[in-house]
mmCIF file of C-alpha atoms in Angstrom:
data_model
loop_
_atom_site.group_PDB
_atom_site.id
_atom_site.type_symbol
_atom_site.label_atom_id
_atom_site.label_comp_id
_atom_site.label_asym_id
_atom_site.label_seq_id
_atom_site.Cartn_x
_atom_site.Cartn_y
_atom_site.Cartn_z
ATOM 1 C CA MET A 1 100.172 153.157 115.352
ATOM 2 C CA ALA A 2 98.343 150.057 115.543
ATOM 3 C CA THR A 3 100.404 147.050 116.483
ATOM 4 C CA SER A 4 100.080 143.131 116.272
ATOM 5 C CA THR A 5 101.073 140.368 119.028
ATOM 6 C CA THR A 6 100.687 138.140 116.323
ATOM 7 C CA ASP A 7 104.032 135.446 116.368
ATOM 8 C CA PRO A 8 105.051 135.080 113.135
ATOM 9 C CA ILE A 9 104.787 131.647 112.915
ATOM 10 C CA ASP A 10 101.415 131.491 113.055
ATOM 11 C CA VAL A 11 100.909 133.957 110.437
ATOM 12 C CA LEU A 12 103.002 131.195 108.293
ATOM 13 C CA THR A 13 100.601 128.819 109.644
ATOM 14 C CA ASP A 14 97.729 130.902 108.754
ATOM 15 C CA VAL A 15 98.811 131.331 105.571
ATOM 16 C CA ALA A 16 99.430 127.595 104.443
ATOM 17 C CA ARG A 17 95.782 126.885 105.880
ATOM 18 C CA ALA A 18 94.360 129.772 103.699
ATOM 19 C CA ARG A 19 96.345 128.072 100.821
ATOM 20 C CA ALA A 20 94.769 124.289 101.411
ATOM 21 C CA ARG A 21 91.298 126.112 101.768
ATOM 22 C CA GLY A 22 92.084 127.168 98.476
ATOM 23 C CA GLU A 23 92.690 124.062 97.181
ATOM 24 C CA PHE A 24 89.839 121.891 98.701
ATOM 25 C CA ARG A 25 87.582 124.930 96.298
ATOM 26 C CA GLU A 26 89.540 124.907 93.651
ATOM 27 C CA LEU A 27 88.613 120.388 93.851
ATOM 28 C CA ALA A 28 85.187 121.225 95.043
ATOM 29 C CA ALA A 29 84.859 123.842 92.293
ATOM 30 C CA MET A 30 85.852 121.110 89.465
ATOM 31 C CA LEU A 31 84.028 118.496 91.026
ATOM 32 C CA GLU A 32 80.867 120.736 91.161
ATOM 33 C CA PHE A 33 80.936 121.373 87.061
ATOM 34 C CA ARG A 34 81.607 117.812 86.269
ATOM 35 C CA ASP A 35 78.600 116.757 88.039
ATOM 36 C CA LEU A 36 76.261 119.246 86.904
ATOM 37 C CA GLU A 37 77.611 118.383 83.327
ATOM 38 C CA LEU A 38 76.788 115.045 83.988
ATOM 39 C CA GLU A 39 72.797 115.821 84.948
ATOM 40 C CA ARG A 40 72.477 118.266 82.056
ATOM 41 C CA ILE A 41 73.914 115.778 79.418
ATOM 42 C CA GLU A 42 72.262 113.247 80.753
ATOM 43 C CA ALA A 43 68.621 114.971 80.807
ATOM 44 C CA GLU A 44 69.115 116.707 77.795
ATOM 45 C CA VAL A 45 71.038 114.824 75.068
ATOM 46 C CA GLU A 46 69.254 112.045 73.633
ATOM 47 C CA SER A 47 72.058 111.065 71.153
ATOM 48 C CA ALA A 48 73.999 108.042 72.716
ATOM 49 C CA ILE A 49 77.025 108.956 71.104
ATOM 50 C CA LYS A 50 76.684 112.267 71.272
ATOM 51 C CA ARG A 51 76.523 111.645 75.806
ATOM 52 C CA PHE A 52 79.598 109.899 75.204
ATOM 53 C CA ASN A 53 81.483 113.010 73.492
ATOM 54 C CA GLU A 54 80.107 115.399 75.923
ATOM 55 C CA ARG A 55 81.058 113.076 78.933
ATOM 56 C CA GLY A 56 84.308 112.903 78.027
ATOM 57 C CA ALA A 57 84.908 116.489 76.910
ATOM 58 C CA ILE A 58 84.154 117.806 80.511
ATOM 59 C CA ALA A 59 87.576 117.337 81.723
ATOM 60 C CA LEU A 60 88.482 119.468 78.438
ATOM 61 C CA GLU A 61 86.425 122.396 79.706
ATOM 62 C CA ILE A 62 87.835 122.230 82.679
ATOM 63 C CA GLY A 63 91.262 122.236 81.630
ATOM 64 C CA GLU A 64 90.699 125.176 79.443
ATOM 65 C CA ALA A 65 88.951 127.071 82.608
ATOM 66 C CA MET A 66 92.034 125.982 85.005
ATOM 67 C CA GLY A 67 95.422 126.016 82.778
ATOM 68 C CA PHE A 68 95.293 122.279 83.193
ATOM 69 C CA SER A 69 95.959 119.375 80.909
ATOM 70 C CA GLU A 70 92.812 117.118 80.523
ATOM 71 C CA GLY A 71 95.023 114.411 82.467
ATOM 72 C CA GLN A 72 95.569 116.438 85.194
ATOM 73 C CA VAL A 73 91.801 117.096 85.697
ATOM 74 C CA GLN A 74 91.160 113.408 85.617
ATOM 75 C CA TYR A 75 93.832 112.414 87.880
ATOM 76 C CA ARG A 76 92.490 115.420 90.318
ATOM 77 C CA LEU A 77 88.341 114.039 89.625
ATOM 78 C CA SER A 78 89.781 110.742 90.215
ATOM 79 C CA PHE A 79 91.452 111.249 94.041
ATOM 80 C CA ALA A 80 88.930 113.762 94.835
ATOM 81 C CA ASP A 81 85.779 111.943 94.232
ATOM 82 C CA THR A 82 87.251 109.123 96.151
ATOM 83 C CA VAL A 83 88.349 110.825 99.092
ATOM 84 C CA ARG A 84 84.908 112.696 99.015
ATOM 85 C CA ASP A 85 83.210 109.935 98.787
ATOM 86 C CA GLN A 86 84.963 107.289 101.364
ATOM 87 C CA SER A 87 86.747 109.511 103.992
ATOM 88 C CA PRO A 88 84.075 111.909 105.238
ATOM 89 C CA THR A 89 86.373 113.031 107.769
ATOM 90 C CA THR A 90 89.606 113.809 105.578
ATOM 91 C CA TRP A 91 87.328 115.942 103.284
ATOM 92 C CA GLY A 92 86.088 117.878 106.422
ATOM 93 C CA ALA A 93 89.459 118.482 107.306
ATOM 94 C CA PHE A 94 90.620 119.518 103.780
ATOM 95 C CA SER A 95 88.127 121.819 103.756
ATOM 96 C CA GLU A 96 88.965 123.177 107.048
ATOM 97 C CA GLY A 97 92.681 123.945 105.712
ATOM 98 C CA ARG A 98 93.541 121.212 108.069
ATOM 99 C CA VAL A 99 94.886 118.945 105.224
ATOM 100 C CA ASP A 100 95.932 119.887 101.808
ATOM 101 C CA LEU A 101 96.046 119.020 98.459
ATOM 102 C CA ALA A 102 99.330 116.401 98.555
ATOM 103 C CA ARG A 103 98.171 115.148 101.752
ATOM 104 C CA VAL A 104 94.744 114.426 100.568
ATOM 105 C CA ARG A 105 96.149 112.643 97.358
ATOM 106 C CA GLU A 106 98.150 110.406 99.171
ATOM 107 C CA ILE A 107 94.787 109.400 101.289
ATOM 108 C CA GLY A 108 93.210 108.771 98.082
ATOM 109 C CA HIS A 109 95.570 106.402 96.756
ATOM 110 C CA THR A 110 95.792 104.301 99.573
ATOM 111 C CA ILE A 111 91.848 103.923 99.609
ATOM 112 C CA SER A 112 92.172 102.976 96.236
ATOM 113 C CA GLN A 113 94.493 100.447 97.346
ATOM 114 C CA LEU A 114 91.862 99.253 100.383
ATOM 115 C CA LYS A 115 89.609 96.382 99.624
ATOM 116 C CA ARG A 116 87.631 96.203 102.389
ATOM 117 C CA ALA A 117 84.637 98.849 103.675
ATOM 118 C CA GLU A 118 86.133 98.174 106.731
ATOM 119 C CA SER A 119 89.438 98.960 106.019
ATOM 120 C CA VAL A 120 88.729 102.667 104.639
ATOM 121 C CA HIS A 121 86.587 103.156 107.752
ATOM 122 C CA ARG A 122 89.273 102.407 110.426
ATOM 123 C CA LEU A 123 91.566 105.168 107.945
ATOM 124 C CA ASP A 124 88.790 107.789 108.038
ATOM 125 C CA GLN A 125 88.410 107.537 111.675
ATOM 126 C CA ARG A 126 92.520 107.616 112.180
ATOM 127 C CA VAL A 127 94.287 109.391 109.196
ATOM 128 C CA VAL A 128 93.675 112.802 109.519
ATOM 129 C CA THR A 129 95.282 113.428 113.023
ATOM 130 C CA TYR A 130 98.383 111.863 112.095
ATOM 131 C CA ALA A 131 98.212 114.116 108.460
ATOM 132 C CA GLU A 132 97.521 117.180 109.833
ATOM 133 C CA THR A 133 100.920 117.292 112.188
ATOM 134 C CA HIS A 134 103.658 115.554 110.369
ATOM 135 C CA THR A 135 105.137 115.911 106.910
ATOM 136 C CA VAL A 136 103.995 114.694 103.513
ATOM 137 C CA ALA A 137 107.116 111.858 103.287
ATOM 138 C CA GLU A 138 105.840 111.013 106.991
ATOM 139 C CA LEU A 139 102.307 110.348 106.408
ATOM 140 C CA ARG A 140 103.345 108.139 102.844
ATOM 141 C CA VAL A 141 104.931 105.904 104.940
ATOM 142 C CA TRP A 142 102.554 105.889 107.971
ATOM 143 C CA LEU A 143 100.065 104.903 105.181
ATOM 144 C CA LYS A 144 101.591 101.897 103.260
ATOM 145 C CA GLN A 145 102.562 100.867 107.069
ATOM 146 C CA PHE A 146 98.406 100.719 107.670
ATOM 147 C CA VAL A 147 98.250 99.054 104.288
ATOM 148 C CA ARG A 148 100.222 95.983 105.135
ATOM 149 C CA ARG A 149 98.514 95.962 108.592
ATOM 150 C CA VAL A 150 95.344 96.001 108.467
ATOM 151 C CA GLU A 151 94.598 94.073 104.607
ATOM 152 C CA ALA A 152 97.661 92.026 105.729
ATOM 153 C CA ASP A 153 96.605 88.956 104.159
ATOM 154 C CA LEU A 154 95.906 90.564 100.512
ATOM 155 C CA ALA A 155 98.652 92.698 101.074
ATOM 156 C CA VAL A 156 100.735 89.629 100.598
ATOM 157 C CA GLU A 157 98.886 88.231 97.869
ATOM 158 C CA ARG A 158 99.453 91.216 96.114
ATOM 159 C CA ALA A 159 103.230 91.227 97.165
ATOM 160 C CA ASP A 160 103.720 87.640 95.986
ATOM 161 C CA ASP A 161 102.215 88.570 92.826
ATOM 162 C CA GLU A 162 104.556 91.225 92.404
ATOM 163 C CA ARG A 163 108.042 89.667 92.966
ATOM 164 C CA ALA A 164 106.807 87.283 90.020
ATOM 165 C CA LYS A 165 107.012 90.390 87.790
ATOM 166 C CA ARG A 166 110.790 91.079 88.683
ATOM 167 C CA HIS A 167 113.011 92.680 86.225
ATOM 168 C CA VAL A 168 115.816 95.393 84.818
ATOM 169 C CA SER A 169 115.593 97.590 82.620
ATOM 170 C CA PHE A 170 118.168 99.186 80.004
ATOM 171 C CA GLN A 171 118.102 102.351 78.274
ATOM 172 C CA HIS A 172 120.899 104.552 76.437
ATOM 173 C CA GLY A 173 120.120 107.562 76.637
ATOM 174 C CA ASP A 174 122.144 110.592 75.198
ATOM 175 C CA ASP A 175 125.954 111.831 75.614
ATOM 176 C CA SER A 176 127.461 108.264 75.882
ATOM 177 C CA MET A 177 125.332 107.937 79.441
ATOM 178 C CA GLY A 178 122.322 105.529 79.855
ATOM 179 C CA PHE A 179 120.113 104.175 83.041
ATOM 180 C CA MET A 180 120.078 100.507 84.042
ATOM 181 C CA GLY A 181 116.996 99.553 86.595
ATOM 182 C CA ALA A 182 115.937 96.374 88.686
ATOM 183 C CA TYR A 183 112.348 95.515 89.832
ATOM 184 C CA ALA A 184 113.364 93.159 92.659
ATOM 185 C CA PRO A 185 112.147 92.593 96.096
ATOM 186 C CA SER A 186 112.202 95.449 98.586
ATOM 187 C CA HIS A 187 114.875 93.550 101.187
ATOM 188 C CA GLU A 188 116.806 92.581 98.657
ATOM 189 C CA ILE A 189 117.129 96.051 97.206
ATOM 190 C CA ALA A 190 117.876 97.470 100.817
ATOM 191 C CA ALA A 191 120.355 94.992 100.709
ATOM 192 C CA VAL A 192 122.456 96.305 97.810
ATOM 193 C CA GLU A 193 121.938 99.652 98.938
ATOM 194 C CA ASP A 194 123.779 99.077 102.391
ATOM 195 C CA ARG A 195 126.345 97.399 101.350
ATOM 196 C CA ILE A 196 127.000 99.917 98.461
ATOM 197 C CA ARG A 197 126.717 102.935 100.599
ATOM 198 C CA LYS A 198 129.431 101.879 103.005
ATOM 199 C CA ALA A 199 131.725 100.309 99.984
ATOM 200 C CA ALA A 200 131.787 103.723 98.629
ATOM 201 C CA ARG A 201 132.179 105.543 102.103
ATOM 202 C CA ARG A 202 135.413 103.343 103.129
ATOM 203 C CA PRO A 203 139.007 105.445 103.122
ATOM 204 C CA VAL A 204 140.235 106.099 99.394
ATOM 205 C CA ASP A 205 143.492 107.033 98.217
ATOM 206 C CA ALA A 206 144.661 110.327 97.948
ATOM 207 C CA ASP A 207 144.706 110.863 94.516
ATOM 208 C CA ASP A 208 141.203 109.482 94.148
ATOM 209 C CA GLN A 209 139.157 112.741 93.166
ATOM 210 C CA ARG A 210 136.187 110.765 92.540
ATOM 211 C CA THR A 211 132.840 112.062 94.462
ATOM 212 C CA VAL A 212 131.035 109.119 96.846
ATOM 213 C CA ALA A 213 128.410 109.580 93.976
ATOM 214 C CA GLN A 214 130.705 108.085 91.349
ATOM 215 C CA ARG A 215 132.780 105.802 93.674
ATOM 216 C CA GLU A 216 129.071 103.911 94.451
ATOM 217 C CA VAL A 217 128.272 104.004 90.335
ATOM 218 C CA ASP A 218 132.340 102.468 89.626
ATOM 219 C CA LEU A 219 131.724 100.148 92.190
ATOM 220 C CA LEU A 220 128.127 98.769 90.735
ATOM 221 C CA MET A 221 129.311 98.476 87.165
ATOM 222 C CA ALA A 222 132.487 96.684 88.773
ATOM 223 C CA TRP A 223 130.414 94.241 90.738
ATOM 224 C CA LEU A 224 128.151 92.989 87.689
ATOM 225 C CA LEU A 225 131.087 92.925 85.270
ATOM 226 C CA SER A 226 132.939 90.709 87.527
ATOM 227 C CA THR A 227 133.879 87.142 86.218
ATOM 228 C CA SER A 228 131.737 85.482 88.361
ATOM 229 C CA SER A 229 129.337 83.712 87.216
ATOM 230 C CA ARG A 230 127.298 82.535 90.553
ATOM 231 C CA ALA A 231 123.522 83.127 90.076
ATOM 232 C CA GLU A 232 122.725 82.849 93.726
ATOM 233 C CA SER A 233 122.785 86.396 96.241
ATOM 234 C CA VAL A 234 124.163 86.247 99.393
ATOM 235 C CA ILE A 235 122.732 89.286 101.713
ATOM 236 C CA ASP A 236 125.465 91.026 103.816
ATOM 237 C CA ALA A 237 124.034 93.682 105.049
ATOM 238 C CA ASN A 238 122.897 95.325 108.593
ATOM 239 C CA ILE A 239 119.200 95.367 107.521
ATOM 240 C CA ALA A 240 116.861 96.699 110.108
ATOM 241 C CA VAL A 241 113.047 95.175 109.979
ATOM 242 C CA THR A 242 110.066 94.811 112.679
ATOM 243 C CA VAL A 243 107.421 92.079 112.648
ATOM 244 C CA ASP A 244 104.543 91.579 115.276
ATOM 245 C CA ALA A 245 105.167 88.658 117.735
ATOM 246 C CA ASP A 246 101.834 87.031 116.213
ATOM 247 C CA VAL A 247 102.780 87.245 112.633
ATOM 248 C CA LEU A 248 106.813 86.011 113.755
ATOM 249 C CA GLY A 249 105.055 83.145 115.228
ATOM 250 C CA GLY A 250 103.201 81.873 112.118
ATOM 251 C CA ALA A 251 99.712 82.658 113.514
ATOM 252 C CA ASN A 252 98.854 85.498 110.833
ATOM 253 C CA PRO A 253 100.035 86.777 107.405
ATOM 254 C CA GLY A 254 101.691 90.090 107.977
ATOM 255 C CA PHE A 255 105.031 92.215 106.536
ATOM 256 C CA ALA A 256 108.458 92.632 108.027
ATOM 257 C CA GLU A 257 108.696 96.543 108.080
ATOM 258 C CA SER A 258 111.933 98.228 107.580
ATOM 259 C CA ALA A 259 112.892 100.414 110.682
ATOM 260 C CA ASP A 260 112.703 103.915 109.092
ATOM 261 C CA GLY A 261 109.587 102.605 107.220
ATOM 262 C CA ARG A 262 110.163 102.774 103.446
ATOM 263 C CA TRP A 263 109.468 99.343 102.538
ATOM 264 C CA GLY A 264 108.273 96.136 103.736
ATOM 265 C CA VAL A 265 107.931 92.795 102.607
ATOM 266 C CA PRO A 266 106.043 89.149 103.529
ATOM 267 C CA ALA A 267 107.552 87.783 106.776
ATOM 268 C CA GLN A 268 107.896 84.850 105.203
ATOM 269 C CA TRP A 269 110.445 85.988 102.653
ATOM 270 C CA ILE A 270 112.359 86.991 105.227
ATOM 271 C CA ALA A 271 112.213 84.197 107.148
ATOM 272 C CA ASP A 272 113.651 82.360 103.974
ATOM 273 C CA VAL A 273 116.833 84.907 104.211
ATOM 274 C CA ALA A 274 117.106 83.527 107.862
ATOM 275 C CA GLY A 275 116.840 79.668 107.027
ATOM 276 C CA SER A 276 119.393 79.968 104.325
ATOM 277 C CA GLY A 277 121.864 79.831 107.223
ATOM 278 C CA SER A 278 123.813 82.202 105.210
ATOM 279 C CA THR A 279 123.226 84.960 107.045
ATOM 280 C CA PHE A 280 124.079 86.780 111.158
ATOM 281 C CA TRP A 281 120.917 88.088 112.896
ATOM 282 C CA HIS A 282 120.312 90.073 115.371
ATOM 283 C CA ARG A 283 117.253 89.447 117.559
ATOM 284 C CA ILE A 284 116.240 93.041 119.237
ATOM 285 C CA VAL A 285 113.007 92.364 121.470
ATOM 286 C CA VAL A 286 111.325 96.114 122.476
ATOM 287 C CA ASP A 287 109.938 95.647 125.293
ATOM 288 C CA PRO A 288 109.689 98.301 128.115
ATOM 289 C CA VAL A 289 111.211 95.674 131.444
ATOM 290 C CA SER A 290 113.734 96.483 133.873
ATOM 291 C CA ASP A 291 116.877 94.779 132.176
ATOM 292 C CA ASP A 292 115.975 95.813 127.878
ATOM 293 C CA VAL A 293 118.849 96.773 126.380
ATOM 294 C CA LEU A 294 117.865 100.365 126.051
ATOM 295 C CA ALA A 295 117.225 100.708 129.754
ATOM 296 C CA HIS A 296 120.791 100.324 130.663
ATOM 297 C CA GLU A 297 123.227 103.359 131.282
ATOM 298 C CA TYR A 298 126.810 103.392 130.048
ATOM 299 C CA LEU A 299 129.266 105.408 132.187
ATOM 300 C CA GLY A 300 131.407 106.278 129.129
ATOM 301 C CA ARG A 301 130.075 109.451 126.289
ATOM 302 C CA PHE A 302 129.452 107.202 122.949
ATOM 303 C CA ALA A 303 127.429 104.222 123.662
ATOM 304 C CA PRO A 304 128.717 100.420 122.419
ATOM 305 C CA ASP A 305 127.826 99.403 119.401
ATOM 306 C CA VAL A 306 124.669 96.846 120.614
ATOM 307 C CA LEU A 307 123.093 99.711 121.716
ATOM 308 C CA ASN A 308 123.409 101.999 119.003
ATOM 309 C CA ILE A 309 121.915 99.436 116.696
ATOM 310 C CA ALA A 310 118.725 99.484 118.901
ATOM 311 C CA LEU A 311 118.239 103.123 118.573
ATOM 312 C CA ARG A 312 118.742 103.082 115.324
ATOM 313 C CA PHE A 313 116.083 99.984 114.509
ATOM 314 C CA LEU A 314 113.965 101.532 116.821
ATOM 315 C CA TYR A 315 113.514 105.070 115.184
ATOM 316 C CA GLY A 316 113.928 104.209 112.000
ATOM 317 C CA THR A 317 115.041 107.332 110.813
ATOM 318 C CA CYS A 318 116.140 111.211 111.773
ATOM 319 C CA GLN A 319 114.573 112.731 114.775
ATOM 320 C CA GLY A 320 114.684 116.021 113.426
ATOM 321 C CA PRO A 321 111.123 117.247 112.687
ATOM 322 C CA GLY A 322 109.927 115.883 109.327
ATOM 323 C CA CYS A 323 113.522 114.655 108.461
ATOM 324 C CA MET A 324 113.449 110.636 106.541
ATOM 325 C CA VAL A 325 117.323 110.564 106.539
ATOM 326 C CA PRO A 326 117.682 106.703 108.147
ATOM 327 C CA ALA A 327 118.613 105.779 110.692
ATOM 328 C CA GLU A 328 121.965 104.427 109.737
ATOM 329 C CA ARG A 329 123.210 107.276 108.335
ATOM 330 C CA CYS A 330 122.722 110.136 111.274
ATOM 331 C CA ASP A 331 124.824 110.294 114.441
ATOM 332 C CA ILE A 332 124.057 108.507 117.758
ATOM 333 C CA ASP A 333 123.103 112.308 119.520
ATOM 334 C CA HIS A 334 122.331 113.171 123.331
ATOM 335 C CA ARG A 335 118.780 114.487 123.747
ATOM 336 C CA VAL A 336 120.685 116.526 127.218
ATOM 337 C CA PRO A 337 123.940 117.075 126.275
ATOM 338 C CA PHE A 338 126.685 114.927 128.153
ATOM 339 C CA PRO A 339 127.943 114.885 130.862
ATOM 340 C CA HIS A 340 125.011 116.167 132.349
ATOM 341 C CA GLY A 341 122.645 113.639 130.435
ATOM 342 C CA PRO A 342 123.149 110.150 130.247
ATOM 343 C CA THR A 343 124.378 107.610 127.996
ATOM 344 C CA ARG A 344 121.202 105.418 127.878
ATOM 345 C CA GLY A 345 118.059 104.194 125.763
ATOM 346 C CA ASP A 346 115.865 107.014 126.705
ATOM 347 C CA ASN A 347 118.444 109.937 126.190
ATOM 348 C CA LEU A 348 120.155 109.257 122.575
ATOM 349 C CA GLY A 349 118.114 108.783 119.344
ATOM 350 C CA PRO A 350 119.576 109.424 115.097
ATOM 351 C CA LEU A 351 120.248 112.758 114.612
ATOM 352 C CA CYS A 352 121.527 113.237 110.888
ATOM 353 C CA ARG A 353 124.582 115.778 110.520
ATOM 354 C CA ARG A 354 122.546 118.830 109.210
ATOM 355 C CA HIS A 355 120.222 118.639 112.617
ATOM 356 C CA HIS A 356 122.786 117.559 114.904
ATOM 357 C CA THR A 357 124.583 120.967 113.738
ATOM 358 C CA TYR A 358 121.893 122.844 114.413
ATOM 359 C CA LYS A 359 120.993 121.258 117.518
ATOM 360 C CA GLY A 360 124.829 121.907 118.579
ATOM 361 C CA HIS A 361 124.622 125.914 117.359
ATOM 362 C CA GLY A 362 120.555 126.095 119.354
ATOM 363 C CA ILE A 363 118.348 125.792 116.308
ATOM 364 C CA LEU A 364 116.986 122.905 116.452
ATOM 365 C CA HIS A 365 115.559 121.722 120.435
ATOM 366 C CA TRP A 366 115.349 118.317 119.985
ATOM 367 C CA THR A 367 113.501 115.948 122.206
ATOM 368 C CA THR A 368 113.585 111.986 121.102
ATOM 369 C CA ARG A 369 109.944 110.922 119.894
ATOM 370 C CA PRO A 370 108.168 108.995 121.915
ATOM 371 C CA GLU A 371 107.708 106.036 120.237
ATOM 372 C CA PRO A 372 107.759 105.194 116.276
ATOM 373 C CA ALA A 373 105.321 106.569 114.192
ATOM 374 C CA THR A 374 103.587 103.248 113.407
ATOM 375 C CA PRO A 375 99.388 103.275 112.505
ATOM 376 C CA ALA A 376 97.359 101.177 114.696
ATOM 377 C CA ALA A 377 96.251 97.730 113.448
#
């Protein structure tokens, strides 16, 4: 009887790569058909109107053959063209199954945001190494940070333009309910999020049967419907941002980025808040020197608040593989369990409750990431 020594996890990896190669063949075939049709139309069709119509019908033909709508075909062809023509390293990795369609789509979207050929070249050199070892969500964060860092001046201009478009929207739906949204600066959205999450999780009366989600919306509506007419806002939240030293000093344009990587705003926006005098700031300098707060060791099991805050700022998210739960909603866990492992920065890090439970049952063998996943500029 034949036997196999293949590790079952390797089988899953092979399946994932085979799926990605299949996605590449699908997209490459769509591009090839489109290119051949364009050549045929240019060579054979004399009427300008007919050429226009036949070119427009290419997406329809592809969609009918593959079960896609015209819009889906056009979208796929658009980012496929971008990646094939401007990121050969990514396209080659895609053909080998090292990155899949979802990652290629994110990379294509980022290339379309970059305005300088040098920036696209730098992305092509670096992105595959990160993309093939991280989840799509992590890659999306990395790409946003890359754009903000390599074209900071242009990104600040775009952010200022978008800030001018801030607005609220209201939509009434069925069953007596509706939706309300605000298009606003990310640091203000983060402050509102922090405030409402904390307030909704405070102890409630035993008779209160509402879920946390219900308490959150009830609090928001109560705040908005209060009788106060004061228009100015006061940011009262514990928000972690990182700013490069040259940006903080005003030498270069740049961004203040959230610890979890979900958002970034021009550093000047944060400076304006700091200068208002209405906000209390912690400043944590992350530097590998002997007296850095992360290098101190504490004899007890539970780290003091200043170390907890520093660790949450440093890592940003849960350190479970691919987990994007913000660090402020995580437990601070010992990599090597206490008392065998010390209560100090290099043995501590955030784990969400689910991954903390997995680690406690021996399912997750957690090690701290050596450094935050930040793209080099």
